[in-house]
Short mmCIF file of C-alpha atoms in Angstrom, two decimals:
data_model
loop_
_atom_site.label_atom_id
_atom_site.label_comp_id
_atom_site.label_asym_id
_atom_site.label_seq_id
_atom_site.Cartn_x
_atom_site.Cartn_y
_atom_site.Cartn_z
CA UNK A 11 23.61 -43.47 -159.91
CA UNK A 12 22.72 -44.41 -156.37
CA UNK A 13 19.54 -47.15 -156.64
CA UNK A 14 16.46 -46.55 -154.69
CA UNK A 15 14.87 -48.61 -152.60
CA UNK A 16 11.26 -48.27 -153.33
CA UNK A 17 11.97 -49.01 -156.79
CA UNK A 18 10.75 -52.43 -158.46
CA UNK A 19 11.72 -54.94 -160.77
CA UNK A 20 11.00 -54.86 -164.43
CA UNK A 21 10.48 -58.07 -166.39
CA UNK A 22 11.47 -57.22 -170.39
CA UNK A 23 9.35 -60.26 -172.07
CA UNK A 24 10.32 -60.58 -175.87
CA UNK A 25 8.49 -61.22 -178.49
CA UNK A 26 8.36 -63.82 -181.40
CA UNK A 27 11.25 -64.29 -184.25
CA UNK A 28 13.17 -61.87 -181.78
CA UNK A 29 16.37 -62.24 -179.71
CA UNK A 30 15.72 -60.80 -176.07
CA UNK A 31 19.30 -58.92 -177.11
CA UNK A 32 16.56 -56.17 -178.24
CA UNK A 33 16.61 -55.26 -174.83
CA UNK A 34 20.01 -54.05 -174.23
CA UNK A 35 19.45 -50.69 -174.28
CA UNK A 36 16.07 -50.85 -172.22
CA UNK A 37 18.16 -52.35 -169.59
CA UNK A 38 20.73 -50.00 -169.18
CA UNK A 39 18.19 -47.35 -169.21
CA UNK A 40 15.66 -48.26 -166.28
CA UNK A 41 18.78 -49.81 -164.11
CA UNK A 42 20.08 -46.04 -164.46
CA UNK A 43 16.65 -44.81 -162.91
CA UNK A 44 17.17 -47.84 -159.99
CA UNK A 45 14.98 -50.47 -161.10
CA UNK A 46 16.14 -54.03 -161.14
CA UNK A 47 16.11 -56.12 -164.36
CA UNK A 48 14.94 -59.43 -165.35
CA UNK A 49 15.02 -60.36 -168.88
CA UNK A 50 15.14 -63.93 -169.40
CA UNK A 51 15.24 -65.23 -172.70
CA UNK A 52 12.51 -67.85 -173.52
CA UNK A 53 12.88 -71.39 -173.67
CA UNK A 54 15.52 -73.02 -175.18
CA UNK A 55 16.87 -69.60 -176.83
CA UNK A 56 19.78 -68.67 -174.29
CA UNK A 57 21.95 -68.09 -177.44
CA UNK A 58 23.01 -65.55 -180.00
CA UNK A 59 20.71 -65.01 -182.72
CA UNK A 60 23.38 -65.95 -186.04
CA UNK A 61 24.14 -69.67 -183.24
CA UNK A 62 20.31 -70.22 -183.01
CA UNK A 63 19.74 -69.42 -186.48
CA UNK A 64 22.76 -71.56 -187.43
CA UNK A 65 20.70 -74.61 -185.77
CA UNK A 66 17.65 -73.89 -187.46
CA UNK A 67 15.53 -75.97 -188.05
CA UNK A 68 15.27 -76.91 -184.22
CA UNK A 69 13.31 -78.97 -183.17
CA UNK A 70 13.16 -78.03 -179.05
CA UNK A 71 12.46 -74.51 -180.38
CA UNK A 72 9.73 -75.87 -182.95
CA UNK A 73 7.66 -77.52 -179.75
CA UNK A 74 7.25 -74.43 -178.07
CA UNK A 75 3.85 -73.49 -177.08
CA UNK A 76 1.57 -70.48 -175.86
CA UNK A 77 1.18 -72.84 -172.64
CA UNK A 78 4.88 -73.46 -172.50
CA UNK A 79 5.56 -69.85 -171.95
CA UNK A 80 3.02 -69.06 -169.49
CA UNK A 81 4.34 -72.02 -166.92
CA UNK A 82 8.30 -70.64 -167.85
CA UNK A 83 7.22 -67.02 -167.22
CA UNK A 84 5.10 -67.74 -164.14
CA UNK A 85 8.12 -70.22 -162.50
CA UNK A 86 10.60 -67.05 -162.89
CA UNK A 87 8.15 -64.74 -161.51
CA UNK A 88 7.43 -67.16 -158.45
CA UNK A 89 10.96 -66.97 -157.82
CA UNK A 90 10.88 -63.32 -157.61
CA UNK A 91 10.57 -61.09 -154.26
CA UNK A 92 7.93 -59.18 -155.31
CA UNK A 93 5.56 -59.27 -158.31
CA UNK A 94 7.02 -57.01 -161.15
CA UNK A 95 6.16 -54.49 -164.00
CA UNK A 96 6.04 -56.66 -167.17
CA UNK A 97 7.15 -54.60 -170.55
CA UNK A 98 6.57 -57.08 -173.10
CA UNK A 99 6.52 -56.15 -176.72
CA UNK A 100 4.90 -57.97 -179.76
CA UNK A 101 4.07 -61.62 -178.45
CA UNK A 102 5.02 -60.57 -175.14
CA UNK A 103 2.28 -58.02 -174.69
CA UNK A 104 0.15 -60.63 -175.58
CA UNK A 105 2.61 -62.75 -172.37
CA UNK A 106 2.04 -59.54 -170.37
CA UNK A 107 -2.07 -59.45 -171.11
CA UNK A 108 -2.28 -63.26 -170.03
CA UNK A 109 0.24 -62.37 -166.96
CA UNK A 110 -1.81 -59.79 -165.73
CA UNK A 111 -4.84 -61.48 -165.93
CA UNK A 112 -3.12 -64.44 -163.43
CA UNK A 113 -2.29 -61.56 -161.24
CA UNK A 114 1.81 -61.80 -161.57
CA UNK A 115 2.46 -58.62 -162.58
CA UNK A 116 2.17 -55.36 -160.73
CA UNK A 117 1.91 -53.36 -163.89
CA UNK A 118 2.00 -54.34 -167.21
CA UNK A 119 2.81 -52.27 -170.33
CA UNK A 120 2.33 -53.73 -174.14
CA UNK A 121 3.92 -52.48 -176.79
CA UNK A 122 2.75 -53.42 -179.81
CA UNK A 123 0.79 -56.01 -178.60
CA UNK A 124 -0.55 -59.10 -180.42
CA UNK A 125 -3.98 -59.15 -179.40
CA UNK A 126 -5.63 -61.66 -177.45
CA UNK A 127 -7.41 -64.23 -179.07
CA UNK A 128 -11.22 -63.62 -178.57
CA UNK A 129 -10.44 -59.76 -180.05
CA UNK A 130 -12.47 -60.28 -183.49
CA UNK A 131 -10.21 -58.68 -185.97
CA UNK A 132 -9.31 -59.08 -189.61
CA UNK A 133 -5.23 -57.89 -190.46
CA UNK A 134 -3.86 -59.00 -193.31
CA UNK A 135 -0.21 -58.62 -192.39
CA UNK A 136 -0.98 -60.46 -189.16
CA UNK A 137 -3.01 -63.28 -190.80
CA UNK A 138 -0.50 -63.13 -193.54
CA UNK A 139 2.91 -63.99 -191.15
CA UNK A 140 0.01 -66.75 -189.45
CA UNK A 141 -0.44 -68.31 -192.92
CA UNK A 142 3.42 -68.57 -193.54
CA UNK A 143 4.01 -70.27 -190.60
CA UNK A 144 0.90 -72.35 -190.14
CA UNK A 145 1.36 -76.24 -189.21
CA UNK A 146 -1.22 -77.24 -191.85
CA UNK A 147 1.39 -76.93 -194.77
CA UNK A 148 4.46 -77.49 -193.32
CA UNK A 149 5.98 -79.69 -190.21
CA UNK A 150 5.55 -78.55 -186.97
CA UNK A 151 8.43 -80.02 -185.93
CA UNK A 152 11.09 -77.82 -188.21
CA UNK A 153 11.37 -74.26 -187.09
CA UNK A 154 10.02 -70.97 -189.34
CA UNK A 155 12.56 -68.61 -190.30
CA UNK A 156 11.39 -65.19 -191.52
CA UNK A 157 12.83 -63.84 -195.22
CA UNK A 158 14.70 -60.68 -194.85
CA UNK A 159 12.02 -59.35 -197.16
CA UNK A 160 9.18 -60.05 -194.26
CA UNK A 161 11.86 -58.96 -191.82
CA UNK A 162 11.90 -55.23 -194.03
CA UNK A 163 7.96 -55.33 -194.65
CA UNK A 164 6.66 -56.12 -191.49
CA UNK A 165 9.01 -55.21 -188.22
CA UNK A 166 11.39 -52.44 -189.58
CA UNK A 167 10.02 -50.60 -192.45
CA UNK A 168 10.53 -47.27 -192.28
CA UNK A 169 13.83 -47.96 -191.55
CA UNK A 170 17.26 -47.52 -193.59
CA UNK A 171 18.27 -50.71 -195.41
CA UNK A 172 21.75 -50.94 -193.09
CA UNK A 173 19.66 -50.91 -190.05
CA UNK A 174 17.03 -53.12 -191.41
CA UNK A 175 20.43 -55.23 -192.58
CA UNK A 176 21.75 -55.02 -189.05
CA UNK A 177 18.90 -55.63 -187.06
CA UNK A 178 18.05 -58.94 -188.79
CA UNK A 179 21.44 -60.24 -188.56
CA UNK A 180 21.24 -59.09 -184.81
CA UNK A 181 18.17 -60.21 -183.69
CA UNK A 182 16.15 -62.58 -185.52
CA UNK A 183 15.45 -66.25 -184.88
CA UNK A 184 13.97 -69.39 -185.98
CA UNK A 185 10.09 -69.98 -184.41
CA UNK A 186 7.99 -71.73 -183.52
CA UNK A 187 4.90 -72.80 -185.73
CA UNK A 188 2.75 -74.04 -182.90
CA UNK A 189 3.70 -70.59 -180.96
CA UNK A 190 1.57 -68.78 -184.15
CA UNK A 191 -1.21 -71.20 -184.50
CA UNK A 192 -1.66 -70.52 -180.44
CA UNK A 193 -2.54 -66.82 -180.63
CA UNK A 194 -5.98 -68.29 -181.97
CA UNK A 195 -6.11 -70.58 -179.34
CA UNK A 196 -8.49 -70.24 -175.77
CA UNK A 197 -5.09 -70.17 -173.99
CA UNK A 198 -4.82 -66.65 -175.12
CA UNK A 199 -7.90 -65.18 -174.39
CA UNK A 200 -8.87 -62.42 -172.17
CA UNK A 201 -11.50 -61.96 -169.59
CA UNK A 202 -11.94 -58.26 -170.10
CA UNK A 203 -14.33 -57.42 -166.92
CA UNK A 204 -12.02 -58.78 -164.68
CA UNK A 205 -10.14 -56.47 -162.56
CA UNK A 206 -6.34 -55.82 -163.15
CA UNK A 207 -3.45 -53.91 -162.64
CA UNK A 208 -2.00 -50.86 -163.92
CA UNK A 209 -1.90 -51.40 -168.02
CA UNK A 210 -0.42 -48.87 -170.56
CA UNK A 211 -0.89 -49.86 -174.48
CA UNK A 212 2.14 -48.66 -176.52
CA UNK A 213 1.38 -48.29 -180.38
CA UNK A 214 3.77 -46.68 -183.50
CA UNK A 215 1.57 -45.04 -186.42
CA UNK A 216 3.89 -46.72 -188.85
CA UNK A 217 3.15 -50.50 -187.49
CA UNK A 218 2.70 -52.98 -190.53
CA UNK A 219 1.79 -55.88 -188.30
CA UNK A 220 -0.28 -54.66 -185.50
CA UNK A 221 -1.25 -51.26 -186.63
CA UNK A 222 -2.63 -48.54 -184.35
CA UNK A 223 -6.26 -49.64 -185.08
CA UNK A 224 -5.64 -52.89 -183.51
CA UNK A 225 -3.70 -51.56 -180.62
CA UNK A 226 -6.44 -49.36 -179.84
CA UNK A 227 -9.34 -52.06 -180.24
CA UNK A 228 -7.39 -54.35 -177.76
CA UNK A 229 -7.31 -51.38 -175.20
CA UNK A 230 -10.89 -50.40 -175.53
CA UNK A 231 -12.06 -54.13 -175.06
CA UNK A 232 -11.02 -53.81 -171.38
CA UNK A 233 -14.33 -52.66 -169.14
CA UNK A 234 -12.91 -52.67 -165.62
CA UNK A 235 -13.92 -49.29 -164.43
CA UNK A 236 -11.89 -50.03 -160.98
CA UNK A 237 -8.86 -50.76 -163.26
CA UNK A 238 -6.33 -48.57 -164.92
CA UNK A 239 -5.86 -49.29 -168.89
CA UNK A 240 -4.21 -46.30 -170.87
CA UNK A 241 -3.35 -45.95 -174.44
CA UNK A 242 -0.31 -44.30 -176.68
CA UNK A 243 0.68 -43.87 -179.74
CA UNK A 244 4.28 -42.91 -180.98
CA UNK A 245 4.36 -41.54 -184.45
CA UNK A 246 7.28 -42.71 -187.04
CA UNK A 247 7.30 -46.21 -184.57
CA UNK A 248 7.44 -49.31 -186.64
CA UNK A 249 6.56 -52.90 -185.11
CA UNK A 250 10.16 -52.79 -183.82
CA UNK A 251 10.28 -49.22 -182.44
CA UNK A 252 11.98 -50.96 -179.01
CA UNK A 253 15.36 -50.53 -181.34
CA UNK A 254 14.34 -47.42 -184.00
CA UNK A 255 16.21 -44.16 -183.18
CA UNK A 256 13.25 -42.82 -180.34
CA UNK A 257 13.37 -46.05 -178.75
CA UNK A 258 13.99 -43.63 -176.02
CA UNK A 259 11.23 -41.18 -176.22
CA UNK A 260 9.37 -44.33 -175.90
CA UNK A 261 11.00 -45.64 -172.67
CA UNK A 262 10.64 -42.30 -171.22
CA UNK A 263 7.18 -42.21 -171.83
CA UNK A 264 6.71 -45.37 -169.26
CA UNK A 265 9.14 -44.82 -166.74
CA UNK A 266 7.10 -41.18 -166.39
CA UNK A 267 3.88 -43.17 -166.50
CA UNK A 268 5.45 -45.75 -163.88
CA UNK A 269 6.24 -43.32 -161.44
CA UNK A 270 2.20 -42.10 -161.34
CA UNK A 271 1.07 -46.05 -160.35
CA UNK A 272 3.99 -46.73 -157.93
#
């Protein structure tokens, strides 16, 4: 396919306990509709997910923070030629949200977004996975690596046991504590008068750690009238819909909705 010019550049920005090798597919599929493709993986996790798990408990991955992110994220984007659409899922629509608001992104679209800290909510599967990996009961210098059974419960139910099998042994990775504890923390809240660009909230009706509810709640909390802020929902979509089997439907759904900002 012949690339077009006035296309951008996506940034895919993962999320937590997740190897950015979730986006292989996503890439493939917006470089065939001309976009160019960043999708760095974060700090010190330029591996495959079995090596990095192999090393766990490390201790350079156990000292990341929210704050840590935001400088990595913002040097890449510097570096960039133009600002770019952010796609972030999980803790990186939460990246994206704090992105947006520093005005590096031209668009940004969350899916399945942890909210932003000064969002009053009360989840128990999110406060639960908070708890488990909280610095007040265990060192914060040893990495957290998520049980299979969390892995089934909270990112890919709904799915078959192979995939749930597959995906784990795929994709996750040791995290960090401190990363967890942050999402409390002023460094991620919103100002949600300020004027922004273009942002579309992705949700899945079958989400065990940031259902629809709190999906929505984040994207009625923005007030900007002179702003664009839109809201979806897939149905059958677990927390991990970025790999289920309509990953695509999903994808299709914002490079439509891209090509009404650009």
């Amino acid at each position: 396919m012949m690339y077009l010019s006035n296309k951008k550049t996506i940034m895919f920005i993962t999320g937590a306990f997740v190897s950015h090798a979730c986006w292989k597919e996503w890439i493939v599929f917006f470089e065939n509709k001309g976009y160019k493709i960043v999708a760095p993986p974060w700090l010190h996790k330029n591996e495959f997910a079995v090596d990095l798990r192999h090393a766990h408990p490390n201790s350079k991955i156990a000292s990341i923070q929210l704050t840590d992110l935001l400088d990595y994220y913002t040097e890449i984007i510097d570096k960039l030629p133009e600002k770019p659409i952010l796609i972030g899922h999980s803790y990186g629509g939460l990246l994206t949200q704090l992105l947006i608001q520093k005005e590096l992104g031209y668009a940004g679209i969350c899916i399945n977004s942890i909210p932003p800290s000064n969002i009053l909510y009360c989840n128990f599967s999110l406060c639960k996975i908070v708890w488990n990996t909280s610095v007040f009961f265990s060192s914060s210098s040893k990495t957290y690596l998520m049980p299979f059974k969390v892995w089934q419960q909270l990112f890919t139910n709904e799915m078959t046991f192979e995939e749930q099998k597959e995906s784990y042994e795929a994709l996750l990775i040791p995290e960090s504590k401190l990363i967890m504890r942050d999402i409390f923390t002023k460094t991620g809240k919103i100002d949600f008068k300020k004027k922004h660009d273009p942002l579309l909230f992705i949700s899945g009706s079958q989400d065990a750690l940031i259902p629809p509810s709190l999906n929505y709640s984040n994207f009625k909390k923005y007030k900007n009238l002179h702003s664009i802020t839109c809201y979806k929902e897939f149905q059958d979509s677990n927390h991990l819909s970025i790999i289920q089997k309509n990953w695509e439907t999903i994808a299709e759904f914002i490079a439509n909705w891209l090509t009404k900002i650009t």
